XYZ file of C-alpha atoms in Angstrom:
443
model
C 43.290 2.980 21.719
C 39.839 4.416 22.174
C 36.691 2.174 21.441
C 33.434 3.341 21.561
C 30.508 0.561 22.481
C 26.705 0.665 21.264
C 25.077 -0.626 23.420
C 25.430 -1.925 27.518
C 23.506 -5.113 27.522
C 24.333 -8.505 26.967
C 27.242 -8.775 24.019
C 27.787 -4.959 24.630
C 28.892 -5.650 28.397
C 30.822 -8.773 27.554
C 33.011 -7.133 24.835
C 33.893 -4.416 27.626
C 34.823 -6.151 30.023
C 36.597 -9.229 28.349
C 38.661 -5.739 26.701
C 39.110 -4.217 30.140
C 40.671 -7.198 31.340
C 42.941 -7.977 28.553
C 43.939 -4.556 28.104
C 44.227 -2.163 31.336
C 44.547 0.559 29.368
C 42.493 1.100 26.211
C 40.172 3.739 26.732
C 36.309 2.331 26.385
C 33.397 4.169 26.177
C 29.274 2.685 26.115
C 26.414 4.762 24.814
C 23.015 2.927 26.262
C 20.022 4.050 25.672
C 18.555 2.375 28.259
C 18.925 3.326 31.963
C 20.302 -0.348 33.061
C 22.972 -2.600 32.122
C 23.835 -6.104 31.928
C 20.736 -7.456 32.707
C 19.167 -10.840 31.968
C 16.352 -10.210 29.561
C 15.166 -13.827 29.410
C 13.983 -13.546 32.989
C 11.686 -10.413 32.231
C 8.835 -13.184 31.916
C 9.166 -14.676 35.032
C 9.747 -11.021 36.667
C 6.437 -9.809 35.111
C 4.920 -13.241 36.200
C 6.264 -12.348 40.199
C 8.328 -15.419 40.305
C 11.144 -12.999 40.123
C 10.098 -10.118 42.792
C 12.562 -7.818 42.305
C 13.650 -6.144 38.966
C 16.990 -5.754 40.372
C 18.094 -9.507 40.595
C 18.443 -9.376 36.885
C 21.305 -7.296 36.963
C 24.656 -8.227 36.785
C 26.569 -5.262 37.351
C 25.832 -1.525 37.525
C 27.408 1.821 36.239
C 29.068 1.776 39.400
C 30.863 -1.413 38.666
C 31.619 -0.543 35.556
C 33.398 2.865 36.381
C 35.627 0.810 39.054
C 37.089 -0.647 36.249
C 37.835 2.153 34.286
C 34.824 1.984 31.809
C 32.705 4.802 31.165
C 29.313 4.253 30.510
C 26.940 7.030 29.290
C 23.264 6.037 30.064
C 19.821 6.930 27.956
C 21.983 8.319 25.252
C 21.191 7.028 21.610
C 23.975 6.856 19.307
C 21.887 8.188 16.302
C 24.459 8.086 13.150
C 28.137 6.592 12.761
C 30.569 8.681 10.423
C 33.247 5.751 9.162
C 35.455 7.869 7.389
C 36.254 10.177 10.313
C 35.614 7.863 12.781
C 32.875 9.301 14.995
C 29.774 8.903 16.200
C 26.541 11.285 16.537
C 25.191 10.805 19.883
C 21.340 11.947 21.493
C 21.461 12.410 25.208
C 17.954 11.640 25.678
C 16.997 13.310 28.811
C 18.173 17.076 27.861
C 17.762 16.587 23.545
C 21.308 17.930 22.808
C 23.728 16.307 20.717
C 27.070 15.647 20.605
C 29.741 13.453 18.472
C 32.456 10.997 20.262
C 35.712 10.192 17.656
C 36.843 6.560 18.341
C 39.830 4.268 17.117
C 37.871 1.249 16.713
C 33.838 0.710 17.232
C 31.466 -2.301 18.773
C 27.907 -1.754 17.044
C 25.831 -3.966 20.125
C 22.472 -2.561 20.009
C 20.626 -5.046 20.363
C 17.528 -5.627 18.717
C 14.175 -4.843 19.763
C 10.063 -6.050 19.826
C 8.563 -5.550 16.490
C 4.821 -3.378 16.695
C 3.267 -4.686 13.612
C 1.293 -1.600 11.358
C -2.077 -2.904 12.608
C -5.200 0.019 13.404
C -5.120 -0.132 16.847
C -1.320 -0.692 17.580
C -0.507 2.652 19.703
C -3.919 2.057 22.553
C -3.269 2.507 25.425
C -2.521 -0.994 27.396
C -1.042 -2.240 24.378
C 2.652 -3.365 24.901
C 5.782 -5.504 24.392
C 8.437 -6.744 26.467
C 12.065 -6.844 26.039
C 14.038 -4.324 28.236
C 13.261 -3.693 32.377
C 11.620 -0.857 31.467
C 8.810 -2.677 29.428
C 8.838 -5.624 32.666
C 8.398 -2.916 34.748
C 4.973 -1.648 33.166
C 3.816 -4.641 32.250
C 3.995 -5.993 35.718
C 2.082 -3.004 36.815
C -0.673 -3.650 34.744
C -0.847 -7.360 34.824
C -0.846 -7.390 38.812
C -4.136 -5.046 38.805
C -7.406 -6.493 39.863
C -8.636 -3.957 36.837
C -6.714 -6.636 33.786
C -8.853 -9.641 33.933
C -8.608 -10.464 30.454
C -5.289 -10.652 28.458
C -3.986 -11.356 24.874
C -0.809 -12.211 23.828
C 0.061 -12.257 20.128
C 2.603 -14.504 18.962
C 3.483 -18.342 20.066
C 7.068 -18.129 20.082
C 9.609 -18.164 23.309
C 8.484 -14.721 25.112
C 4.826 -15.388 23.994
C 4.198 -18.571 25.559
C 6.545 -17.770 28.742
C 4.082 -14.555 28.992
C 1.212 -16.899 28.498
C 2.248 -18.962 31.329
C 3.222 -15.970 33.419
C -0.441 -14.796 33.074
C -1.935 -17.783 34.109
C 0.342 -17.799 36.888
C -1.001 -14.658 38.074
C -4.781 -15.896 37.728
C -5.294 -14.087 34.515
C -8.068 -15.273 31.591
C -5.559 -15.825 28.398
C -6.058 -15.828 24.725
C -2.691 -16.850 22.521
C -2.812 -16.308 18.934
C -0.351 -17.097 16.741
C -0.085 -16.650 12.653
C 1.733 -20.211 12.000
C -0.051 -23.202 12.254
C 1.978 -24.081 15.428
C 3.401 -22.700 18.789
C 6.959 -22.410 19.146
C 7.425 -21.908 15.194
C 11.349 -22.603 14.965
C 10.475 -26.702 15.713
C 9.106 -28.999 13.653
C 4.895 -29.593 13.721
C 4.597 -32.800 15.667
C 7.135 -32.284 18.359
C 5.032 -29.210 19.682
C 1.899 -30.929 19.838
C 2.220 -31.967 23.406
C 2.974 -28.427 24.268
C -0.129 -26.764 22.687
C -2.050 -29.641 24.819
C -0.526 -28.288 28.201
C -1.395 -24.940 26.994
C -5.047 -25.750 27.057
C -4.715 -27.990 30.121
C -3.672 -25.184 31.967
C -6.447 -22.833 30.735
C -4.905 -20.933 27.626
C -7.523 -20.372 25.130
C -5.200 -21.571 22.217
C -5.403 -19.768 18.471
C -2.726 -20.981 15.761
C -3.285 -20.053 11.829
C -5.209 -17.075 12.754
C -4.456 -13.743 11.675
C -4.635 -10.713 13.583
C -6.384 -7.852 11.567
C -6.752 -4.704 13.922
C -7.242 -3.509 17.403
C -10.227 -1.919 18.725
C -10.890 0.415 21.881
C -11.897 3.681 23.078
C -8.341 5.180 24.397
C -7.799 1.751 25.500
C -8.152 -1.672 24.022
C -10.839 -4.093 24.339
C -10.735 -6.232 21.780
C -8.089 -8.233 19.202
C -9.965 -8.545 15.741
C -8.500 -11.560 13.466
C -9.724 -13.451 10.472
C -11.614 -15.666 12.530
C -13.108 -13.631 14.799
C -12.887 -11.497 18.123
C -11.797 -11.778 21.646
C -11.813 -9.060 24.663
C -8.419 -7.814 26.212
C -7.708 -5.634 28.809
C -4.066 -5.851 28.175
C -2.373 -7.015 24.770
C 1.200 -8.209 24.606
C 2.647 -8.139 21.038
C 5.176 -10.903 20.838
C 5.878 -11.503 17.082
C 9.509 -11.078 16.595
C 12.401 -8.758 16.887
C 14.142 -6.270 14.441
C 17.887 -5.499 14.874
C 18.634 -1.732 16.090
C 20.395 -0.550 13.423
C 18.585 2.324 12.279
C 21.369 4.641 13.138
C 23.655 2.711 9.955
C 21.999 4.613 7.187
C 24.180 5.996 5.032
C 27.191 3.973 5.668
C 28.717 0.610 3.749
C 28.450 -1.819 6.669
C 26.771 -4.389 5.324
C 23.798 -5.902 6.685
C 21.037 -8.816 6.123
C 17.092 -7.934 5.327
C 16.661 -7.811 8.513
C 19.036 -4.888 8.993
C 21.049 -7.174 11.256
C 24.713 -6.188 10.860
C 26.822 -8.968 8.955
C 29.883 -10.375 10.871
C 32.576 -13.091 10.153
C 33.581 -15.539 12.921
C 35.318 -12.797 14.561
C 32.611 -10.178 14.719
C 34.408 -8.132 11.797
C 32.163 -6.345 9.914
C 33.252 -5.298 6.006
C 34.710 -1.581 7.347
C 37.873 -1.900 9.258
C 38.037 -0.742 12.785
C 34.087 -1.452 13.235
C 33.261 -4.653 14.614
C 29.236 -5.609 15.884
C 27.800 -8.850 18.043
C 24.682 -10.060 20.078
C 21.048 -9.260 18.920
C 21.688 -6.598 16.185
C 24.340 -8.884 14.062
C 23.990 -12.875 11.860
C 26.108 -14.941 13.443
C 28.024 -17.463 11.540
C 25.722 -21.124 11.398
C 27.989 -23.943 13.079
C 26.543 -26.339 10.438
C 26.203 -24.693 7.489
C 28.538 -22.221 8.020
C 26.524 -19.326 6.412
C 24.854 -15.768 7.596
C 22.092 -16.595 10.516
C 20.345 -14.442 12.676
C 19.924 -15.815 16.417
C 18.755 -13.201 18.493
C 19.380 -15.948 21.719
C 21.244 -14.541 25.085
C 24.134 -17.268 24.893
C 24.769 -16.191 21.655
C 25.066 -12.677 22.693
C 26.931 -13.116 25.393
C 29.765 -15.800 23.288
C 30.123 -12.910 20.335
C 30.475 -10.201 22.799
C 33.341 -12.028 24.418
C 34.816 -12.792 21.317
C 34.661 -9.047 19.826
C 36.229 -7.906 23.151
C 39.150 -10.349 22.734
C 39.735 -9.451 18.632
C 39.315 -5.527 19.510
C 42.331 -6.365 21.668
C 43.742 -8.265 18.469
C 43.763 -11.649 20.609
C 43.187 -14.204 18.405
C 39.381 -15.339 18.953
C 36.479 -16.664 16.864
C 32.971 -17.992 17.602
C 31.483 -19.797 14.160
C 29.551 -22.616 15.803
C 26.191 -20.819 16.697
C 23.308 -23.813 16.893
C 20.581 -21.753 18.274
C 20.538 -24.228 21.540
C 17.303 -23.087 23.428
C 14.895 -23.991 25.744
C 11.393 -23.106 27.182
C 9.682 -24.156 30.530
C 5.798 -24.592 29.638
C 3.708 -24.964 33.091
C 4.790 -28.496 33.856
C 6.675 -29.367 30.730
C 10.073 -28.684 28.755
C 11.199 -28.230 25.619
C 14.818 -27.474 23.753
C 16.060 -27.819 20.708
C 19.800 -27.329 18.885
C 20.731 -27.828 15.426
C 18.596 -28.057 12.487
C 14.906 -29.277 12.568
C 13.422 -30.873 9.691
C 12.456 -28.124 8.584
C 15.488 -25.842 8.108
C 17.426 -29.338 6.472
C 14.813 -29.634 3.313
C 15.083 -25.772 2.915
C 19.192 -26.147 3.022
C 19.152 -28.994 0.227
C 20.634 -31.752 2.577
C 20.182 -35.518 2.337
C 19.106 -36.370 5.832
C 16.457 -38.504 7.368
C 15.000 -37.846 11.065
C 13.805 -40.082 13.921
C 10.757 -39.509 16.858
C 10.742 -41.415 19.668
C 8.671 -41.500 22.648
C 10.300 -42.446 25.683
C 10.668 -41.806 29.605
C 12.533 -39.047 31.551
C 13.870 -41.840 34.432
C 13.340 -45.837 34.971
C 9.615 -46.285 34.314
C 9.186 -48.319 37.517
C 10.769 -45.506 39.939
C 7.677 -43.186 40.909
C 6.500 -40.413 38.808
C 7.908 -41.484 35.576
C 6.659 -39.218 32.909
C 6.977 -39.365 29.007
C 10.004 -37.752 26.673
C 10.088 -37.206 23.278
C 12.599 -36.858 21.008
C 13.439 -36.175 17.174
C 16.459 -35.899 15.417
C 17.923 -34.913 12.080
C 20.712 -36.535 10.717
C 22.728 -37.286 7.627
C 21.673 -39.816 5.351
C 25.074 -41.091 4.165
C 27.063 -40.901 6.979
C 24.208 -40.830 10.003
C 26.687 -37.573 11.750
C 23.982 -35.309 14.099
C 22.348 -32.435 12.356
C 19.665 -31.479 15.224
C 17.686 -32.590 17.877
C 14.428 -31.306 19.471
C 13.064 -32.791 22.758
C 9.882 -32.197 24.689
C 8.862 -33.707 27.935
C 8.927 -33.441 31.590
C 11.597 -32.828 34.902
C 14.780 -33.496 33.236
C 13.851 -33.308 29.615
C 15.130 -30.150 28.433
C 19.210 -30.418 30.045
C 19.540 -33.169 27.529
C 19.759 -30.926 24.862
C 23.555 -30.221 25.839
C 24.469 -33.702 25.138
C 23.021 -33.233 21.333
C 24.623 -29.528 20.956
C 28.010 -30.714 22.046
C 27.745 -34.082 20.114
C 26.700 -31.750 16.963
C 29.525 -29.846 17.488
C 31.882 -32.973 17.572
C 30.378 -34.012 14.051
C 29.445 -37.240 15.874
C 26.955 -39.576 14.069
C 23.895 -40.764 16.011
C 25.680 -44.669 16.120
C 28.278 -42.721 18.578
C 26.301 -40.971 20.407
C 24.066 -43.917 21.168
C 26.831 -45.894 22.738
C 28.344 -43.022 24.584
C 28.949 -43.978 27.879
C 25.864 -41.558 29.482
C 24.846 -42.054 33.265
C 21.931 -43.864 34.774
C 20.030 -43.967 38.263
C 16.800 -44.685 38.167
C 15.810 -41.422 39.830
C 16.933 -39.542 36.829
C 17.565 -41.529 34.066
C 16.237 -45.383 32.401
C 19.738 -47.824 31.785
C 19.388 -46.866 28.240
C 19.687 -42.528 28.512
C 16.363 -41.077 25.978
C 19.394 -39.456 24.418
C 20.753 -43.047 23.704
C 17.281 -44.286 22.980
C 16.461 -41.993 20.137
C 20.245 -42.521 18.543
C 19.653 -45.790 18.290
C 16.345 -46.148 17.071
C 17.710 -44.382 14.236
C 18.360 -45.978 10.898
């Protein structure tokens, strides 16, 4: 059995080598575009913010590696069109232009997904840039360590946007954060974020929500973000407003995908042709509460389907249908997470739920250093079982959301949770857990 990979990051990687070990001898192949592998992409921020020094600490395993195990990986080649019917694949070796096809018995589409560059006049100046492989880390270290960038811009409040805000501060940077939503961190509910957006301006971020960004101006280089409510001066812009799947190269074939063009998958990372399978950033993912199509581009998520794919292309019997989108953010001196569904995301599904906020403390409020937590959940109305929780606070704050993603998982209700038998020292935690606290204050 031959299978051909697309793609050598996170779900990519996984799928190999959860294959190579469960079969020694199926014959896998990876086409990256990319010069690296298995890397951590969710440290990029804290590599271009020199908290990470070195680039290479973010990879896993190498093209060496990889070939001691018997899997052949074929860097900065693009797989540019998939033939189902005879089973092959069009391939672009990137550094000489030629082309070549690869047949294969059974196919992993893990390309990933990658930053979206909005249409805007201005877009392609010079200074100008994104982040989401080492490469991009790589030059936008360079530029934010110059004396030259003073003044930077990043565009979009989401996770990478206000991890690069933070990351510019961190490097003594002036920062302007604009974001189109009337909020940071758009995938929570309003109020939770508030005390985020505060530390933001604490900390010197020159905050913008429900502003839209019109055009960028400069010679050869930028100087200045236009919006709908006015101007600001950049050296360096960071466009941070989303990803779009990589899956470009599909034209012209059935697999089905979302609007997106993210490639739709079952529990077991089927697609609708047989023999072609896809996972991680470039695929939905099957909603552990509602059970329908999502897309969440996350690296856990990534990394679970891409060990799932590598089991079923072995025709183990594996699944993963139980996605929450669990995440969380460090923002300068606070934390937030979230799992489940906020507010939000219940009305839009049509369910009869009711939430709860509570403010409370990360440890015993007389042990030193006690800071505040807070905490909203979403659960059922009839039945009270856990739809979601988001939390924001300080030291200890955002680990709690594993408590809430695994009782979510366990279809507990909020009365179980509260009375589950959770730890306490006063160092870390009041008698009554704030993951007990806001279960019970619910009614």
């Amino acid at each position: 059995m031959k299978v051909i990979v697309i793609g050598g990051v996170a779900a990519g990687m996984s799928a190999a080598s959860k294959l190579r070990r469960s079969n020694k001898n199926a014959e896998i192949v990876v086409y990256e575009q990319g010069q690296h592998l298995s890397y951590g992409a969710c440290g990029l921020p804290y590599f271009v913010s020199d908290e990470i020094k070195d680039y290479k600490k973010l990879i896993m395993r190498t093209k060496a590696d990889f070939a001691k195990v018997g899997i052949t990986v074929h860097t900065g080649h693009r797989v540019t069109g998939v033939d189902e019917t005879a089973k092959r694949v069009e391939v672009l070796d990137l550094e000489t232009g030629m082309t070549k096809t690869d047949d294969f018995d059974r196919l992993l589409i893990a390309s990933g997904a990658s930053a979206i560059r909005p249409g805007w006049p201005g877009i392609d100046l010079e200074n100008v840039k994104t982040l989401g492989t080492i490469e991009d880390g790589q030059a936008l270290k360079e530029l934010a360590m110059s004396p030259q960038v003073e003044k930077t811009a990043i565009i979009g409040a989401g996770f990478i946007g206000m991890e690069l805000a933070e990351a510019m501060r961190t490097l003594g940077k002036q920062v302007v954060l604009i974001e189109l939503k009337d909020q940071v961190l758009p995938l929570f509910d309003k109020e939770v974020v508030e005390p985020l957006e505060k530390e933001l301006v604490e900390k010197g971020v020159e905050l913008h929500t429900a502003e839209k960004v019109l055009s960028l101006e400069g010679d050869t280089r930028i100087r200045r973000i236009v919006t709908d409510q006015g101007s600001y001066e950049a050296d360096l812009v960071v466009v941070s407003v989303g990803v779009r799947p990589n899956t470009q190269f599909l034209a012209g074939t059935s697999v089905r995908t979302a609007s997106n063009g993210a490639v739709i998958v079952d529990g077991q990372m089927r697609t609708n042709v047989p023999g072609i399978f896809a996972a991680g950033d470039c695929a939905t993912v099957v909603h552990g509460i509602l059970g329908t199509d999502a897309y969440i581009p996350l690296g856990t998520t990534a990394n679970r389907q891409g060990k799932v794919a590598g089991s079923v292309l072995n025709d183990e019997d594996a699944s993963y249908a139980n996605a929450l989108g669990t995440a969380m953010i460090r923002v300068f001196d606070l934390e937030a997470a979230k799992t489940g569904l906020t507010e939000r995301e219940a009305e839009q599904a049509g369910l009869s739920y009711r939430t709860v906020f509570v403010t409370t403390h990360n440890h015993a409020s007389y042990y030193p250093d006690s800071k505040p937590v807070y905490i909203k959940l979403v659960y059922r109305a009839d039945d009270k079982v856990l739809l979601g929780a988001q939390l924001v606070g300080h030291s200890g704050t955002a680990l709690r959301v594993n408590v809430f993603a695994v009782a979510i998982q366990a279809h507990m209700s909020v009365d179980e949770l509260g009375m589950t038998d959770l730890g306490y020292t006063p160092p870390f935690s009041p008698v009554w857990d704030p993951v007990a606290i806001a279960c019970n204050a619910a009614k």
